[in-house]
PDB file of C-alpha atoms in Angstrom:
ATOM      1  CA  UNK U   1      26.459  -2.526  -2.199  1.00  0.00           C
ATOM      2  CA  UNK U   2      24.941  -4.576   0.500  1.00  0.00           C
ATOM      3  CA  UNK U   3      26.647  -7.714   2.048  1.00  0.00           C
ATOM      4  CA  UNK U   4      25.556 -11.070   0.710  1.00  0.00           C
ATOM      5  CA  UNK U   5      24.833 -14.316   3.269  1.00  0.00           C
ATOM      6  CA  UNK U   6      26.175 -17.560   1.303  1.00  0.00           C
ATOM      7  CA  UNK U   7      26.611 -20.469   2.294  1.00  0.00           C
ATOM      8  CA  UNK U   8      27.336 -24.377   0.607  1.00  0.00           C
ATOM      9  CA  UNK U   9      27.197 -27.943   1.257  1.00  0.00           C
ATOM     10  CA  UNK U  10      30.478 -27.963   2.213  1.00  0.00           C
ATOM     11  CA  UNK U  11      33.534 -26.211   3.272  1.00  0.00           C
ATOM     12  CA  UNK U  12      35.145 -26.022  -0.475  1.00  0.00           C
ATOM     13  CA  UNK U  13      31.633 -25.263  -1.891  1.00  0.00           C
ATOM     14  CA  UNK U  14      31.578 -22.398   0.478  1.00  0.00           C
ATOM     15  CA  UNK U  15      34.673 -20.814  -0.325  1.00  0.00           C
ATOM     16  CA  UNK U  16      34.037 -21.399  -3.939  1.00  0.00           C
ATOM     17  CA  UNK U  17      30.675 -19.299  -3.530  1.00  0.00           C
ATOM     18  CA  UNK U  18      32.270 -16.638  -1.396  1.00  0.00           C
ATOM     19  CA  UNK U  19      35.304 -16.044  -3.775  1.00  0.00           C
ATOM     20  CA  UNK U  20      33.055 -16.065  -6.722  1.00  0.00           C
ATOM     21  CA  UNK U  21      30.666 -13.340  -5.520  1.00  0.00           C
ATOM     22  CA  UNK U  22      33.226 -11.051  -4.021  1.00  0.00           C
ATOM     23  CA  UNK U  23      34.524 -10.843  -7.107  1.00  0.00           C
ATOM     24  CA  UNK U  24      31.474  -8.570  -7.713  1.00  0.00           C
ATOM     25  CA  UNK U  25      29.904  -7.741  -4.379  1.00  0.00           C
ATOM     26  CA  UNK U  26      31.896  -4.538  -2.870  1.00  0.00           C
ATOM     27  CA  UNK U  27      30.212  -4.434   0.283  1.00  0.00           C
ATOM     28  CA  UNK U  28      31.690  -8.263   0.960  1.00  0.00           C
ATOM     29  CA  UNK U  29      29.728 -11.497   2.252  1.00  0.00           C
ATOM     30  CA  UNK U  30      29.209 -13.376   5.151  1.00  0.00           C
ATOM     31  CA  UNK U  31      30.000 -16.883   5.489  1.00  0.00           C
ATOM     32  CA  UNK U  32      27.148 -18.710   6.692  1.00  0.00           C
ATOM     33  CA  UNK U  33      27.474 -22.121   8.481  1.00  0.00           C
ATOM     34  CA  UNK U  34      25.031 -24.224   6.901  1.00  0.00           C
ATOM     35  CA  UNK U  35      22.481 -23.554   3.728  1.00  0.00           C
ATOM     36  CA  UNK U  36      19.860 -23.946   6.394  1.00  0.00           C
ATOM     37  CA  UNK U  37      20.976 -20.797   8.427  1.00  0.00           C
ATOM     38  CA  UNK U  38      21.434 -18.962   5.232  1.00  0.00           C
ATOM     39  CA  UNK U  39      17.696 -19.552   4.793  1.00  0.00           C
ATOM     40  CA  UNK U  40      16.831 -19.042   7.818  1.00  0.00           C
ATOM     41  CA  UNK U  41      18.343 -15.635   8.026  1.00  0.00           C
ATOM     42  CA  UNK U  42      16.563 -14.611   4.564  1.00  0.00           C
ATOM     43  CA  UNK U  43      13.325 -15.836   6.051  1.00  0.00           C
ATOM     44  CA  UNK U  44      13.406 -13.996   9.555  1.00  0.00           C
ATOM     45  CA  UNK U  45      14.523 -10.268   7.765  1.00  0.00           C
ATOM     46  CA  UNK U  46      11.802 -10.154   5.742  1.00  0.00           C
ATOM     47  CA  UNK U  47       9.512 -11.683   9.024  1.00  0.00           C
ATOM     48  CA  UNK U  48      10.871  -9.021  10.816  1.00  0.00           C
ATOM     49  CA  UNK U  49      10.220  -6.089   8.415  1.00  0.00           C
ATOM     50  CA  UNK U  50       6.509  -7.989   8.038  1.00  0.00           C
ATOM     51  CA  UNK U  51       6.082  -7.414  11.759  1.00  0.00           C
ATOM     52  CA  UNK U  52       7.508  -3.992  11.939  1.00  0.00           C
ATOM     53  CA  UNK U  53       4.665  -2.906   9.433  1.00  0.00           C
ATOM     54  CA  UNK U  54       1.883  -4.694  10.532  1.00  0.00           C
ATOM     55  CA  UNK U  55       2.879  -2.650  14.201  1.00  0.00           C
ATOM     56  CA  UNK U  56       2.640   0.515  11.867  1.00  0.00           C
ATOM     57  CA  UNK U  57      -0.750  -0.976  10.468  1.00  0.00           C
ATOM     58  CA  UNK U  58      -2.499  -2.194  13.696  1.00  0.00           C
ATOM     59  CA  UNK U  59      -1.534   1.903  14.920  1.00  0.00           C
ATOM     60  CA  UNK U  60      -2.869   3.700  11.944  1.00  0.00           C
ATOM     61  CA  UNK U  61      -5.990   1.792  12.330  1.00  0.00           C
ATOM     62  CA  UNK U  62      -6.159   2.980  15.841  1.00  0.00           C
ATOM     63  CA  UNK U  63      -4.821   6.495  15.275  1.00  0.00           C
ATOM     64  CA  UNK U  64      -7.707   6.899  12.726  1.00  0.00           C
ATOM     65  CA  UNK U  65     -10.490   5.742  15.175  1.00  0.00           C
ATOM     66  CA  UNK U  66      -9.001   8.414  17.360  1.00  0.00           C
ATOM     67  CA  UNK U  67      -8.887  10.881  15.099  1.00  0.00           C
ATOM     68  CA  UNK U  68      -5.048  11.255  15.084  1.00  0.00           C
ATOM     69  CA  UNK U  69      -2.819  11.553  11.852  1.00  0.00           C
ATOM     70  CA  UNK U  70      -0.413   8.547  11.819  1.00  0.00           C
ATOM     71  CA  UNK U  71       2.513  10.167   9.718  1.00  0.00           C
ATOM     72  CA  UNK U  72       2.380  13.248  12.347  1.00  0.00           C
ATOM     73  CA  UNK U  73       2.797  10.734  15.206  1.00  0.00           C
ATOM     74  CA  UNK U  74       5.574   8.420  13.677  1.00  0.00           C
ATOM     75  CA  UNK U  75       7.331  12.185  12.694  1.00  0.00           C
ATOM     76  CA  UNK U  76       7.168  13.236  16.318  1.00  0.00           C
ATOM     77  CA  UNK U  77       8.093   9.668  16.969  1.00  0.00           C
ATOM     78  CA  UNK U  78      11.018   9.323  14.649  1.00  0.00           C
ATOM     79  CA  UNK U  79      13.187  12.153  16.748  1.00  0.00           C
ATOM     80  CA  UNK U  80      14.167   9.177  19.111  1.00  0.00           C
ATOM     81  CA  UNK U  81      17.671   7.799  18.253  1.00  0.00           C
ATOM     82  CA  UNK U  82      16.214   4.418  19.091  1.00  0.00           C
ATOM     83  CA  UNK U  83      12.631   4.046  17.220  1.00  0.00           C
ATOM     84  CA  UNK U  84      12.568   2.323  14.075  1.00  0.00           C
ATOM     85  CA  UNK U  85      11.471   3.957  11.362  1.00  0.00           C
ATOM     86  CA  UNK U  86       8.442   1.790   9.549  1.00  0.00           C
ATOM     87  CA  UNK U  87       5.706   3.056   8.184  1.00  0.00           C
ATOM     88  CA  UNK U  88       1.850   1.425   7.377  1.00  0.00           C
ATOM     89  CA  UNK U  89       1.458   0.298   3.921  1.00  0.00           C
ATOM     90  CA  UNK U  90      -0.048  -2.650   2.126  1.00  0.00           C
ATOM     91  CA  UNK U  91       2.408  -5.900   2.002  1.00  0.00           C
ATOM     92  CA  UNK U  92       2.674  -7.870  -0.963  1.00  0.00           C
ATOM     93  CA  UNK U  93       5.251  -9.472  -3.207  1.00  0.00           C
ATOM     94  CA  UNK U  94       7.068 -12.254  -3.391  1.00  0.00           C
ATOM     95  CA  UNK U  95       9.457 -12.440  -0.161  1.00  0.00           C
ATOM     96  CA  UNK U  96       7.916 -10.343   2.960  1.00  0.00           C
ATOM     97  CA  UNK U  97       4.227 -11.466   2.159  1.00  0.00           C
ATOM     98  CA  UNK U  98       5.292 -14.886   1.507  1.00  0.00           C
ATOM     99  CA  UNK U  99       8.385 -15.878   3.715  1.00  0.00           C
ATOM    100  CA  UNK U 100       6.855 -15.895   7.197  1.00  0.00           C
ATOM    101  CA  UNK U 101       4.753 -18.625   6.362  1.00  0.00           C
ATOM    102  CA  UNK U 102       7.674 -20.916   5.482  1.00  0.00           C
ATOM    103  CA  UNK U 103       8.962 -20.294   8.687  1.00  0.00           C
ATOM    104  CA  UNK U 104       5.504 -20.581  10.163  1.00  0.00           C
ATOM    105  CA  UNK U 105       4.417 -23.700   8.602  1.00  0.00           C
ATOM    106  CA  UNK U 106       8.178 -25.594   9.568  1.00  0.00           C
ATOM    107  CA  UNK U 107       7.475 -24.266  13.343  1.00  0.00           C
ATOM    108  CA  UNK U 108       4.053 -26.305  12.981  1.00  0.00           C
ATOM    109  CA  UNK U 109       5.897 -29.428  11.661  1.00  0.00           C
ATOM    110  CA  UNK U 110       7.738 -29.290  14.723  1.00  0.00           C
ATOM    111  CA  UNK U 111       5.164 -28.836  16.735  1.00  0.00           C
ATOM    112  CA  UNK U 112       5.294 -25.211  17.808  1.00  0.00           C
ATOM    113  CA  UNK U 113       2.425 -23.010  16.703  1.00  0.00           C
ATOM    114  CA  UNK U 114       3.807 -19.138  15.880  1.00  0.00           C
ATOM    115  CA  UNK U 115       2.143 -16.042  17.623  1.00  0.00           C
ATOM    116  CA  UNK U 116       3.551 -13.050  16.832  1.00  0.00           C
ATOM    117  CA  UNK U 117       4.414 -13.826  13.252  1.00  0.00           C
ATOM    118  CA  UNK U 118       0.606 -14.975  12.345  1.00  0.00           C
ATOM    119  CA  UNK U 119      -0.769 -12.162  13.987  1.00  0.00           C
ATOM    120  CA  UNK U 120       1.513  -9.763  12.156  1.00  0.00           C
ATOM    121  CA  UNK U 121       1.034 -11.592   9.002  1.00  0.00           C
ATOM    122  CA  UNK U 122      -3.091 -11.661  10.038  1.00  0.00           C
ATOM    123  CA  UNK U 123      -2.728  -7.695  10.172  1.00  0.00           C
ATOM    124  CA  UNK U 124      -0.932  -7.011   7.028  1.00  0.00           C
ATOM    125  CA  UNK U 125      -3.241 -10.044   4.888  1.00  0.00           C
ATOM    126  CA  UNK U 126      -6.243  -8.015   6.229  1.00  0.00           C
ATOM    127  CA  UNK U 127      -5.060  -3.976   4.976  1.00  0.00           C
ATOM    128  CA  UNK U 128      -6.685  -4.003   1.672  1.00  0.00           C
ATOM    129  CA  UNK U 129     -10.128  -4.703   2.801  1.00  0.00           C
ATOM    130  CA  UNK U 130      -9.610  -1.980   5.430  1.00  0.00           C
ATOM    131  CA  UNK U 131      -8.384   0.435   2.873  1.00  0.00           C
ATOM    132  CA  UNK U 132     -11.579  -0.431   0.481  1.00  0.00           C
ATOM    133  CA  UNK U 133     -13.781   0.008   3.436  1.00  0.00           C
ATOM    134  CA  UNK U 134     -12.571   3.387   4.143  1.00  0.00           C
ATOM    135  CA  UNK U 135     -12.887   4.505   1.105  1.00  0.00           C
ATOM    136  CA  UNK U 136     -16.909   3.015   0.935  1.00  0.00           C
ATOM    137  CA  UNK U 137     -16.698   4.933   4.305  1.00  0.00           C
ATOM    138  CA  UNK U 138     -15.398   8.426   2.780  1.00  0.00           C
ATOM    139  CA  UNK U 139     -17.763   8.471  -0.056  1.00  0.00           C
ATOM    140  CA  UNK U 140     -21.015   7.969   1.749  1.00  0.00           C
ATOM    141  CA  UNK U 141     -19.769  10.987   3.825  1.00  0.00           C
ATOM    142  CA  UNK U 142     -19.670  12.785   0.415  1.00  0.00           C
ATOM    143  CA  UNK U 143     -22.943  11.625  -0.454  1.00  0.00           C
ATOM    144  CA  UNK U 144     -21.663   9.512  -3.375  1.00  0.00           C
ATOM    145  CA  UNK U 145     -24.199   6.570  -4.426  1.00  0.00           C
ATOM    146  CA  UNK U 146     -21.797   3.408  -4.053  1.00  0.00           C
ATOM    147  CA  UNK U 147     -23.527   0.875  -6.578  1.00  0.00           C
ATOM    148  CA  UNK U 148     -22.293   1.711  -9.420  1.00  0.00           C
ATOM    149  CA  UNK U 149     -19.917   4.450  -8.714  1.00  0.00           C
ATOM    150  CA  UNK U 150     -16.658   4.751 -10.526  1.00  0.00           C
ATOM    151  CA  UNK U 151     -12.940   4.688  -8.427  1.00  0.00           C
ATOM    152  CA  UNK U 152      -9.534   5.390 -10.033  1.00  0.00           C
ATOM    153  CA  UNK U 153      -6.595   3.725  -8.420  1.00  0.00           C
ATOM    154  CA  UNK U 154      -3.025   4.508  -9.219  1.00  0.00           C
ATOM    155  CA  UNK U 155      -0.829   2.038  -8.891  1.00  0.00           C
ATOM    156  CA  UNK U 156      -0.885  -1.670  -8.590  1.00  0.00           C
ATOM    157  CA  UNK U 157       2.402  -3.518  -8.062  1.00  0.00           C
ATOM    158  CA  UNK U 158       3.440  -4.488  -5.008  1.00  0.00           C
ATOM    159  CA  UNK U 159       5.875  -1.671  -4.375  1.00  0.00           C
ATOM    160  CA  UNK U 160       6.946   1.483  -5.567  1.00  0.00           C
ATOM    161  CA  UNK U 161       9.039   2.449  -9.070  1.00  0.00           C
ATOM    162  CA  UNK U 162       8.660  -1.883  -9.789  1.00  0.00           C
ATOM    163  CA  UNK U 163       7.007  -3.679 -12.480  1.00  0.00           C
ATOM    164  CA  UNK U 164       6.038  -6.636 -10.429  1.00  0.00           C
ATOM    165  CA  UNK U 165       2.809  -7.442  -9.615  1.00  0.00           C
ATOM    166  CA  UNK U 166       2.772 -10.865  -8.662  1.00  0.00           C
ATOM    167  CA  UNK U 167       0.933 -10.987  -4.632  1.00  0.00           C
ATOM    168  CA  UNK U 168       0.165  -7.420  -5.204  1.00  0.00           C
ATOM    169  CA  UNK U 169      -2.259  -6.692  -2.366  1.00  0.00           C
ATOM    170  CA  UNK U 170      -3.933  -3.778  -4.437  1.00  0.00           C
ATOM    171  CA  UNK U 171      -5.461  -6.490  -5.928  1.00  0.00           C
ATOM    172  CA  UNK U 172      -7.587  -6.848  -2.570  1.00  0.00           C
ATOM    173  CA  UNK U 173      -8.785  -3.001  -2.241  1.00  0.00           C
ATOM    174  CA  UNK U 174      -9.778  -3.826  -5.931  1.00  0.00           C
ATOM    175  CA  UNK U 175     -11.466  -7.025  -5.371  1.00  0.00           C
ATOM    176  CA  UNK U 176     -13.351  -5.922  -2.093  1.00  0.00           C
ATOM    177  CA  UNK U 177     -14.776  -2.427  -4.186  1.00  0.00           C
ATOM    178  CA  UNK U 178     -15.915  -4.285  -6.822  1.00  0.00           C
ATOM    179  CA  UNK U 179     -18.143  -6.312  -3.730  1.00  0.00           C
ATOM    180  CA  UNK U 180     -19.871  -3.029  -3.685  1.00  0.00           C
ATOM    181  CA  UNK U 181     -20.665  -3.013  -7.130  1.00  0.00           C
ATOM    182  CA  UNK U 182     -18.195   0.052  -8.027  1.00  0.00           C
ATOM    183  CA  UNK U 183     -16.091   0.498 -10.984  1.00  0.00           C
ATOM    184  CA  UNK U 184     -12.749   0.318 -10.348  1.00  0.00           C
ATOM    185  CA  UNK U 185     -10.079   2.086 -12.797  1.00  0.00           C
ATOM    186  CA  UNK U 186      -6.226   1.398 -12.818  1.00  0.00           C
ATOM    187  CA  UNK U 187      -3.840   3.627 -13.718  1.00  0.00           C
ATOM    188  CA  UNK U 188       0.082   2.314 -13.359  1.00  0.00           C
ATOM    189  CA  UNK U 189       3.072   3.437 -15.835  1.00  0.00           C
ATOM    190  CA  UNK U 190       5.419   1.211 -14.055  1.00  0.00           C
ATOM    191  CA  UNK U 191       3.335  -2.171 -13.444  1.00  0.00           C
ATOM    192  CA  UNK U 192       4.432  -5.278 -16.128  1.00  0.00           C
ATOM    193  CA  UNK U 193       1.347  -5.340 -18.789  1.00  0.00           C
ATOM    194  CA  UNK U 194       1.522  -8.562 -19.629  1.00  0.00           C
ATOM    195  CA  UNK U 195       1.822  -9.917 -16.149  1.00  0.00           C
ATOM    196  CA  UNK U 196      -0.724  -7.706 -15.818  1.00  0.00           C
ATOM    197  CA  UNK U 197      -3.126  -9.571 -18.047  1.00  0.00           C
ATOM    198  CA  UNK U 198      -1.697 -12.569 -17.499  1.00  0.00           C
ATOM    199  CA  UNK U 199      -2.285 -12.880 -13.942  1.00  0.00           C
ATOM    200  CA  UNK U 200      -5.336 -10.555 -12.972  1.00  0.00           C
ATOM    201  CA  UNK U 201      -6.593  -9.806 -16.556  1.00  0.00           C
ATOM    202  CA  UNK U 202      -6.405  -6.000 -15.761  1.00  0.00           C
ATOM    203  CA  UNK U 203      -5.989  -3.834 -18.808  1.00  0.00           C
ATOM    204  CA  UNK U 204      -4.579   0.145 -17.340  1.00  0.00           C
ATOM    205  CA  UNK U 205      -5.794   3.635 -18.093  1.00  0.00           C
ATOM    206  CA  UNK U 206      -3.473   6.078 -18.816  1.00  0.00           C
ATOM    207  CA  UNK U 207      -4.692   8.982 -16.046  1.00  0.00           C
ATOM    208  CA  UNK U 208      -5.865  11.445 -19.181  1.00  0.00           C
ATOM    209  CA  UNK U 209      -8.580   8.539 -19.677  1.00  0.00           C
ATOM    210  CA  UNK U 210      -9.604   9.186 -15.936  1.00  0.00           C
ATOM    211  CA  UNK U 211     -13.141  10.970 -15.763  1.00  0.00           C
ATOM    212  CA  UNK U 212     -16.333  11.100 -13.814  1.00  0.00           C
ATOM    213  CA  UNK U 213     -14.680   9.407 -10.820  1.00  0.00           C
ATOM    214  CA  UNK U 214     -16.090   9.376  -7.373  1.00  0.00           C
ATOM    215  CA  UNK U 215     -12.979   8.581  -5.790  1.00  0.00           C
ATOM    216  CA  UNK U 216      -8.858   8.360  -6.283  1.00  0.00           C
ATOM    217  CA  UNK U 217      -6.754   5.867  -4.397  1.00  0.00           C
ATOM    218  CA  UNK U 218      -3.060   6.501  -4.896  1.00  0.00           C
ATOM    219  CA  UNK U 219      -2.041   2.688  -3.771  1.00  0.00           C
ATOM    220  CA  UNK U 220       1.560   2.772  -4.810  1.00  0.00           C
ATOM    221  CA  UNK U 221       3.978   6.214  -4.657  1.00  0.00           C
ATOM    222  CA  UNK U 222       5.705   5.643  -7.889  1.00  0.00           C
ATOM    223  CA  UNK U 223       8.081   8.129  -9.121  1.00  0.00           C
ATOM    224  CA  UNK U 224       5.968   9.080 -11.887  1.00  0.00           C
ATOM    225  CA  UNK U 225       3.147   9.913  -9.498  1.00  0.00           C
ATOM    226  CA  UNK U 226       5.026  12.407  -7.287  1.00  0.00           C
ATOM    227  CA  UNK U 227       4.795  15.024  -9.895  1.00  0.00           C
ATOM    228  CA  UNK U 228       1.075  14.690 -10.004  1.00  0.00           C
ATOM    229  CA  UNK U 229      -0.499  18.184  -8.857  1.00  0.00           C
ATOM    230  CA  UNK U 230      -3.364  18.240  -6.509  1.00  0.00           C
ATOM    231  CA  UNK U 231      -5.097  20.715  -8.518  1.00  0.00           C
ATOM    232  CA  UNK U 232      -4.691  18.657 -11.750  1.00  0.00           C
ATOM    233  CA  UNK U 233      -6.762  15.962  -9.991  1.00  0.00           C
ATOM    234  CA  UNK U 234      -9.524  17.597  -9.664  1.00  0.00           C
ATOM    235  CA  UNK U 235     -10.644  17.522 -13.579  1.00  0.00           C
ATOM    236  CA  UNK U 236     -10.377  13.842 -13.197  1.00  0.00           C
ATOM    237  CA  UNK U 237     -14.137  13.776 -10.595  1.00  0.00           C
ATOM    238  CA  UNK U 238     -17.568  13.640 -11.662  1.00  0.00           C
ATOM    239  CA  UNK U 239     -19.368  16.840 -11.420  1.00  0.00           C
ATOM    240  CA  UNK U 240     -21.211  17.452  -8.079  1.00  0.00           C
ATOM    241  CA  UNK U 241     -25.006  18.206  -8.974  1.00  0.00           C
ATOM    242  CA  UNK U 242     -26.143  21.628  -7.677  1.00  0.00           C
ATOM    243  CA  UNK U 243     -28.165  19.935  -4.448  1.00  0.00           C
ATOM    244  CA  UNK U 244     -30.786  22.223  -2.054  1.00  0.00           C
ATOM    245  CA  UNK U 245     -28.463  23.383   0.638  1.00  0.00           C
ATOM    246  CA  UNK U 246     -30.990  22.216   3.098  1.00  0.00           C
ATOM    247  CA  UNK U 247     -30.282  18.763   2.331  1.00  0.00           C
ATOM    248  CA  UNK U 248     -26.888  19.388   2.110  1.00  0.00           C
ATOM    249  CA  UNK U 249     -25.839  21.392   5.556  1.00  0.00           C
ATOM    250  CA  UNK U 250     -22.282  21.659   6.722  1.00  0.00           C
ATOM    251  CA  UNK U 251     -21.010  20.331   3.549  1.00  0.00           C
ATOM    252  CA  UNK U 252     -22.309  22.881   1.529  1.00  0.00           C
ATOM    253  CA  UNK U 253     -18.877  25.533   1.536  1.00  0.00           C
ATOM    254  CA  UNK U 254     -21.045  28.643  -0.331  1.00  0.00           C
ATOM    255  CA  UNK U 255     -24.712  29.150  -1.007  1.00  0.00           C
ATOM    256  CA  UNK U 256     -26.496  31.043  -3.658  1.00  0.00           C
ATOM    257  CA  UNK U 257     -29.984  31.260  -3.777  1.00  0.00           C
ATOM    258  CA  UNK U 258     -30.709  27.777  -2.765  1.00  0.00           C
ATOM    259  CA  UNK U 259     -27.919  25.912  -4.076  1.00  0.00           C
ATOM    260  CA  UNK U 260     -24.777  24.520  -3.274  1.00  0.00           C
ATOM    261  CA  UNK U 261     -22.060  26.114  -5.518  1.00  0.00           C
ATOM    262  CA  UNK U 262     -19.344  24.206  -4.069  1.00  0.00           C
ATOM    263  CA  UNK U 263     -19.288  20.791  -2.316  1.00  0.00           C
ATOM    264  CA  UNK U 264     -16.586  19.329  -0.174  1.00  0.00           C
ATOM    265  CA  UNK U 265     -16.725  15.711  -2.400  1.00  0.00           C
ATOM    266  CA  UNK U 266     -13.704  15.219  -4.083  1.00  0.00           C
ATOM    267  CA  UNK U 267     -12.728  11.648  -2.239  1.00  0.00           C
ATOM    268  CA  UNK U 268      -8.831  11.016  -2.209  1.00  0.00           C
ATOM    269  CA  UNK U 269      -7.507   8.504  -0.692  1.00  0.00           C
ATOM    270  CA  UNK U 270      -3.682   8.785  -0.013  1.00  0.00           C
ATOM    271  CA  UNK U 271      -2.129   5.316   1.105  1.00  0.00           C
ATOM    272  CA  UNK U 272       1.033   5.923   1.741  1.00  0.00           C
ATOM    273  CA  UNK U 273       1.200   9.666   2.275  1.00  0.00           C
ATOM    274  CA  UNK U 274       2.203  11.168  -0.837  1.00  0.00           C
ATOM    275  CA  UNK U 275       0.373  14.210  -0.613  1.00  0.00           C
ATOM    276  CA  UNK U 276       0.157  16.751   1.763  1.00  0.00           C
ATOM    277  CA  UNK U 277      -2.954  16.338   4.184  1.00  0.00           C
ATOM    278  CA  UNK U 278      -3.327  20.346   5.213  1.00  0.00           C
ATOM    279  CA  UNK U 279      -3.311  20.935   1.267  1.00  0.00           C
ATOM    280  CA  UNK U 280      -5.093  18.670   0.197  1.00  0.00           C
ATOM    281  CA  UNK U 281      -7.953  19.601   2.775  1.00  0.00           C
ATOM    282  CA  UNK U 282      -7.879  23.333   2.268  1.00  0.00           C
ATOM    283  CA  UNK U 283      -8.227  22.470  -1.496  1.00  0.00           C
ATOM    284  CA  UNK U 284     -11.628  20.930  -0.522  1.00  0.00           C
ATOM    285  CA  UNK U 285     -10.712  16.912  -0.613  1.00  0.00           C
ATOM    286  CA  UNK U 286     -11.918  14.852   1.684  1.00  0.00           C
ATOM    287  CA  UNK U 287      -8.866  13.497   2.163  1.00  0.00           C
ATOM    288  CA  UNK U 288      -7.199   9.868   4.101  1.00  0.00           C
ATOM    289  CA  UNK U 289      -4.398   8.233   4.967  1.00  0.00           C
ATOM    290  CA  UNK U 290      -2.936   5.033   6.955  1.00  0.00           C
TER     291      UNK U 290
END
């Protein structure tokens, strides 16, 4: 369903390609002059769509210093016939992660050193750690002890509803928690085991094995995920202690006799948007997003 660029090392090998693939291809191909502009076009899409997000990226990280909801902005933003619809997200895999520095590392063979494309790539390479450190960020505010806390995150391959791991950049928010000494829990349906094991020797949960968490990242919006209640998650977090409301203040939400009967401590961190923020907040998370 989508056009194919081919190309071959000469005219005959080119028409051989073309014929062979439209035999299959409905959408047709396009002819490319040379194998190296066939390349060259594969490499600048997926440069492009790395830029694109790391745009989205470097604005959600401002957006949250300013106390503005990303999604709500690109929304209000995406009524414009002519803004491109991209979204912030961690960038991994095999192609967008990877292709820009081919194209990067030729321009420095030739002498040209790239700007835009290392900065965008610089962004994007640098998203996990900012995800793990606002999530550190999220559960001090709920009074959690870090050290030796426990985090549950769903998903791991690089993008949704696929097995494939391989450059997963979930594998970053996971390396930089485990910096702070916190126990980090994965939970995927979809994710290849043995590639998996193979490559990061992670073993998953299913999510009924998920309890006494201080904290849920939902990493990757798989299919299977988006029928995942708000409510249900609740059962999965450790039990807030009963703490002397003077200690506690605002965050207490009802006090009896002394004690805080209800905490606002649930931690959920939402990635990519999947859940509703005004729900999730009236439901007593403490709740972010990119």
């Amino acid at each position: 369903t989508i056009v194919k660029v081919v190309s071959g090392m000469d005219k005959e090998s080119l028409d051989t390609i073309a014929k062979v693939y439209e035999l299959v291809v409905d959408a047709g191909v396009h002819r490319a002059e040379s194998i190296k502009v066939a390349e060259a076009a594969k490499v600048i899409e997926n440069s492009q769509r790395d830029i694109n997000i790391a745009f989205m990226n470097e604005l959600s990280i401002i957006f949250n210093k300013m106390g503005i909801d990303t999604q709500a902005v690109l929304k209000a933003a995406g009524t414009k016939w002519n803004f491109l619809k991209f979204h912030p997200g961690l960038v991994g895999g095999h192609c967008i992660g990877i292709d820009p520095y081919y194209l990067t590392y030729k321009a420095e063979q030739m002498g040209y050193h790239s700007q835009i494309i290392l900065s965008g790539r610089k962004i994007n390479d640098d998203m996990g750690k900012y995800v793990a450190e606002s999530t550190v960020k999220k559960m001090i505010k709920a009074n959690k002890q870090i050290n030796g806390s426990k985090v549950a995150i769903f998903g791991i391959t690089f993008k949704e509803n696929c097995p494939d791991v391989r450059n997963t950049k979930v594998m970053d928010v996971i390396n930089e928690l485990e910096e702070y000494g916190i126990e980090v829990k994965i939970v995927d349906p979809v994710a290849d085991k043995e590639d998996l094991w193979r490559g990061y020797r992670i073993v998953p949960c299913k999510s009924e094995e998920i309890t006494d968490i201080d904290a849920i990242i939902f990493a990757v919006p798989h299919q299977e995920f988006k029928t995942i209640k708000l409510e249900s998650l609740k059962k999965m977090y450790r039990k807030a202690k009963n703490v002397n409301a003077d200690l506690m203040g605002e965050s207490a939400s009802t006090i009896e006799s002394g004690e805080v009967v209800k905490a606002n401590n649930n931690v959920l961190i939402d990635v990519k948007g999947m859940f509703d923020r005004e729900e999730a907040e009236n439901m007593g998370y403490l709740y972010w997003r990119l």
